[in-house]
């Protein structure tokens, strides 16, 4: 695998304690942080890609963002995710090497395990 290969991440934040507007604000804040990490691209997911049962606001899915990062920055994005959202329910889809890994975490401990799993997946182990 070349070091130039990018990793695509779809991150779904599902915090039951927040209403739709608060969740949207939290997602946009996290999106801004991710963009500061030198990623290839980062955006909210448009409603055209709506998974079954997802809510949308203003043409975008609530709590869902997608980013594409270089292999070098993949770990930085995951660490930011853990630091910022480690104690909140999260769904992560990692796409690399033509394969997808979809995992969920509901706690800091689970997220740490998920991050290790995602890193091994991307490394092809």
PDB file of C-alpha atoms in Angstrom:
ATOM      1  CA  UNK A   1       0.000   0.000   0.000  1.00  0.00           C
ATOM      2  CA  UNK A   2       1.440   3.377  -0.911  1.00  0.00           C
ATOM      3  CA  UNK A   3       1.754   6.033   1.756  1.00  0.00           C
ATOM      4  CA  UNK A   4      -0.254   8.318  -0.534  1.00  0.00           C
ATOM      5  CA  UNK A   5      -3.408   6.248  -0.098  1.00  0.00           C
ATOM      6  CA  UNK A   6      -6.155   8.155   1.617  1.00  0.00           C
ATOM      7  CA  UNK A   7      -8.488   6.840   4.273  1.00  0.00           C
ATOM      8  CA  UNK A   8     -12.170   7.771   4.188  1.00  0.00           C
ATOM      9  CA  UNK A   9     -14.000   8.099   7.489  1.00  0.00           C
ATOM     10  CA  UNK A  10     -17.689   8.518   8.078  1.00  0.00           C
ATOM     11  CA  UNK A  11     -18.368   9.591  11.646  1.00  0.00           C
ATOM     12  CA  UNK A  12     -21.884   9.468  13.077  1.00  0.00           C
ATOM     13  CA  UNK A  13     -22.375  11.137  16.436  1.00  0.00           C
ATOM     14  CA  UNK A  14     -25.493   9.916  18.179  1.00  0.00           C
ATOM     15  CA  UNK A  15     -25.892  11.700  21.475  1.00  0.00           C
ATOM     16  CA  UNK A  16     -29.389  10.968  22.834  1.00  0.00           C
ATOM     17  CA  UNK A  17     -29.012  13.795  25.380  1.00  0.00           C
ATOM     18  CA  UNK A  18     -28.945  16.453  22.667  1.00  0.00           C
ATOM     19  CA  UNK A  19     -31.832  17.739  20.602  1.00  0.00           C
ATOM     20  CA  UNK A  20     -31.434  17.973  16.831  1.00  0.00           C
ATOM     21  CA  UNK A  21     -30.184  21.560  16.882  1.00  0.00           C
ATOM     22  CA  UNK A  22     -27.588  20.903  19.616  1.00  0.00           C
ATOM     23  CA  UNK A  23     -26.381  17.784  17.849  1.00  0.00           C
ATOM     24  CA  UNK A  24     -26.046  19.728  14.610  1.00  0.00           C
ATOM     25  CA  UNK A  25     -23.997  22.413  16.408  1.00  0.00           C
ATOM     26  CA  UNK A  26     -21.733  19.782  18.017  1.00  0.00           C
ATOM     27  CA  UNK A  27     -21.194  18.100  14.640  1.00  0.00           C
ATOM     28  CA  UNK A  28     -20.299  21.397  12.949  1.00  0.00           C
ATOM     29  CA  UNK A  29     -17.862  22.248  15.764  1.00  0.00           C
ATOM     30  CA  UNK A  30     -16.150  18.882  15.384  1.00  0.00           C
ATOM     31  CA  UNK A  31     -16.082  19.349  11.602  1.00  0.00           C
ATOM     32  CA  UNK A  32     -14.209  22.646  12.088  1.00  0.00           C
ATOM     33  CA  UNK A  33     -11.677  20.903  14.339  1.00  0.00           C
ATOM     34  CA  UNK A  34     -11.127  18.135  11.796  1.00  0.00           C
ATOM     35  CA  UNK A  35     -10.566  20.685   9.026  1.00  0.00           C
ATOM     36  CA  UNK A  36      -7.793  22.203  11.152  1.00  0.00           C
ATOM     37  CA  UNK A  37      -5.970  18.839  11.143  1.00  0.00           C
ATOM     38  CA  UNK A  38      -4.807  19.075   7.523  1.00  0.00           C
ATOM     39  CA  UNK A  39      -7.281  16.620   6.003  1.00  0.00           C
ATOM     40  CA  UNK A  40      -7.916  16.178   2.282  1.00  0.00           C
ATOM     41  CA  UNK A  41     -11.601  16.924   2.703  1.00  0.00           C
ATOM     42  CA  UNK A  42     -14.210  17.121   5.458  1.00  0.00           C
ATOM     43  CA  UNK A  43     -17.909  17.777   5.058  1.00  0.00           C
ATOM     44  CA  UNK A  44     -21.340  17.135   6.410  1.00  0.00           C
ATOM     45  CA  UNK A  45     -23.126  14.273   4.684  1.00  0.00           C
ATOM     46  CA  UNK A  46     -25.844  15.399   2.287  1.00  0.00           C
ATOM     47  CA  UNK A  47     -29.321  13.931   2.561  1.00  0.00           C
ATOM     48  CA  UNK A  48     -28.930  12.132  -0.772  1.00  0.00           C
ATOM     49  CA  UNK A  49     -26.751   9.619   1.117  1.00  0.00           C
ATOM     50  CA  UNK A  50     -29.340   9.115   3.880  1.00  0.00           C
ATOM     51  CA  UNK A  51     -29.067   5.847   5.772  1.00  0.00           C
ATOM     52  CA  UNK A  52     -32.406   4.385   6.800  1.00  0.00           C
ATOM     53  CA  UNK A  53     -33.819   6.036   9.925  1.00  0.00           C
ATOM     54  CA  UNK A  54     -31.464   9.041   9.910  1.00  0.00           C
ATOM     55  CA  UNK A  55     -32.719  12.566  10.576  1.00  0.00           C
ATOM     56  CA  UNK A  56     -31.797  15.504   8.371  1.00  0.00           C
ATOM     57  CA  UNK A  57     -31.627  19.263   8.842  1.00  0.00           C
ATOM     58  CA  UNK A  58     -31.117  21.795   6.071  1.00  0.00           C
ATOM     59  CA  UNK A  59     -30.190  19.161   3.506  1.00  0.00           C
ATOM     60  CA  UNK A  60     -27.608  17.425   5.709  1.00  0.00           C
ATOM     61  CA  UNK A  61     -27.786  14.411   7.991  1.00  0.00           C
ATOM     62  CA  UNK A  62     -27.833  15.252  11.678  1.00  0.00           C
ATOM     63  CA  UNK A  63     -24.638  14.257  13.432  1.00  0.00           C
ATOM     64  CA  UNK A  64     -22.918  12.706  10.410  1.00  0.00           C
ATOM     65  CA  UNK A  65     -19.756  13.931   8.766  1.00  0.00           C
ATOM     66  CA  UNK A  66     -17.356  12.474   6.258  1.00  0.00           C
ATOM     67  CA  UNK A  67     -13.666  13.147   5.941  1.00  0.00           C
ATOM     68  CA  UNK A  68     -10.825  11.935   3.779  1.00  0.00           C
ATOM     69  CA  UNK A  69      -7.364  11.961   5.287  1.00  0.00           C
ATOM     70  CA  UNK A  70      -3.899  10.898   4.309  1.00  0.00           C
ATOM     71  CA  UNK A  71      -2.503   7.862   6.051  1.00  0.00           C
ATOM     72  CA  UNK A  72      -0.114  10.173   7.899  1.00  0.00           C
ATOM     73  CA  UNK A  73      -2.983  12.204   9.396  1.00  0.00           C
ATOM     74  CA  UNK A  74      -5.350   9.293  10.039  1.00  0.00           C
ATOM     75  CA  UNK A  75      -4.044   8.775  13.570  1.00  0.00           C
ATOM     76  CA  UNK A  76      -4.353  12.510  14.365  1.00  0.00           C
ATOM     77  CA  UNK A  77      -8.016  12.500  13.357  1.00  0.00           C
ATOM     78  CA  UNK A  78      -8.704   9.398  15.470  1.00  0.00           C
ATOM     79  CA  UNK A  79      -6.941  10.930  18.469  1.00  0.00           C
ATOM     80  CA  UNK A  80      -8.965  14.112  18.079  1.00  0.00           C
ATOM     81  CA  UNK A  81     -12.093  11.996  17.900  1.00  0.00           C
ATOM     82  CA  UNK A  82     -11.171  10.193  21.101  1.00  0.00           C
ATOM     83  CA  UNK A  83     -10.208  13.375  22.954  1.00  0.00           C
ATOM     84  CA  UNK A  84     -13.271  15.307  21.892  1.00  0.00           C
ATOM     85  CA  UNK A  85     -15.984  12.655  21.749  1.00  0.00           C
ATOM     86  CA  UNK A  86     -14.658   9.717  23.755  1.00  0.00           C
ATOM     87  CA  UNK A  87     -17.576   9.474  26.169  1.00  0.00           C
ATOM     88  CA  UNK A  88     -20.355   9.827  23.585  1.00  0.00           C
ATOM     89  CA  UNK A  89     -21.972   7.169  21.403  1.00  0.00           C
ATOM     90  CA  UNK A  90     -20.282   7.144  18.023  1.00  0.00           C
ATOM     91  CA  UNK A  91     -20.394   5.112  14.832  1.00  0.00           C
ATOM     92  CA  UNK A  92     -17.323   5.025  12.667  1.00  0.00           C
ATOM     93  CA  UNK A  93     -16.981   3.716   9.146  1.00  0.00           C
ATOM     94  CA  UNK A  94     -13.444   3.411   7.829  1.00  0.00           C
ATOM     95  CA  UNK A  95     -12.775   2.831   4.152  1.00  0.00           C
ATOM     96  CA  UNK A  96      -9.261   1.922   3.044  1.00  0.00           C
ATOM     97  CA  UNK A  97      -7.640  -0.476   0.590  1.00  0.00           C
ATOM     98  CA  UNK A  98     -11.020  -0.983  -1.100  1.00  0.00           C
ATOM     99  CA  UNK A  99     -12.513  -2.428   2.111  1.00  0.00           C
ATOM    100  CA  UNK A 100     -14.837  -1.031   4.749  1.00  0.00           C
ATOM    101  CA  UNK A 101     -14.901  -1.433   8.505  1.00  0.00           C
ATOM    102  CA  UNK A 102     -17.952  -0.291  10.450  1.00  0.00           C
ATOM    103  CA  UNK A 103     -17.724  -0.083  14.236  1.00  0.00           C
ATOM    104  CA  UNK A 104     -19.620   1.463  17.151  1.00  0.00           C
ATOM    105  CA  UNK A 105     -18.477   2.729  20.519  1.00  0.00           C
ATOM    106  CA  UNK A 106     -20.455   3.940  23.522  1.00  0.00           C
ATOM    107  CA  UNK A 107     -17.660   4.803  25.949  1.00  0.00           C
ATOM    108  CA  UNK A 108     -14.067   6.037  26.114  1.00  0.00           C
ATOM    109  CA  UNK A 109     -12.870   2.460  26.627  1.00  0.00           C
ATOM    110  CA  UNK A 110     -14.835   1.137  23.641  1.00  0.00           C
ATOM    111  CA  UNK A 111     -13.652   4.037  21.468  1.00  0.00           C
ATOM    112  CA  UNK A 112     -10.018   3.324  22.339  1.00  0.00           C
ATOM    113  CA  UNK A 113     -10.526  -0.305  21.254  1.00  0.00           C
ATOM    114  CA  UNK A 114     -12.318   0.828  18.074  1.00  0.00           C
ATOM    115  CA  UNK A 115      -9.466   3.215  17.229  1.00  0.00           C
ATOM    116  CA  UNK A 116      -6.914   0.408  17.620  1.00  0.00           C
ATOM    117  CA  UNK A 117      -9.086  -1.800  15.426  1.00  0.00           C
ATOM    118  CA  UNK A 118      -9.363   0.950  12.776  1.00  0.00           C
ATOM    119  CA  UNK A 119      -5.603   1.503  12.764  1.00  0.00           C
ATOM    120  CA  UNK A 120      -4.916  -2.215  12.298  1.00  0.00           C
ATOM    121  CA  UNK A 121      -7.554  -2.337   9.563  1.00  0.00           C
ATOM    122  CA  UNK A 122      -5.934   0.553   7.682  1.00  0.00           C
ATOM    123  CA  UNK A 123      -2.483  -0.964   8.145  1.00  0.00           C
ATOM    124  CA  UNK A 124      -3.826  -4.141   6.564  1.00  0.00           C
ATOM    125  CA  UNK A 125      -3.262  -6.318   9.644  1.00  0.00           C
TER     126      UNK A 125
END
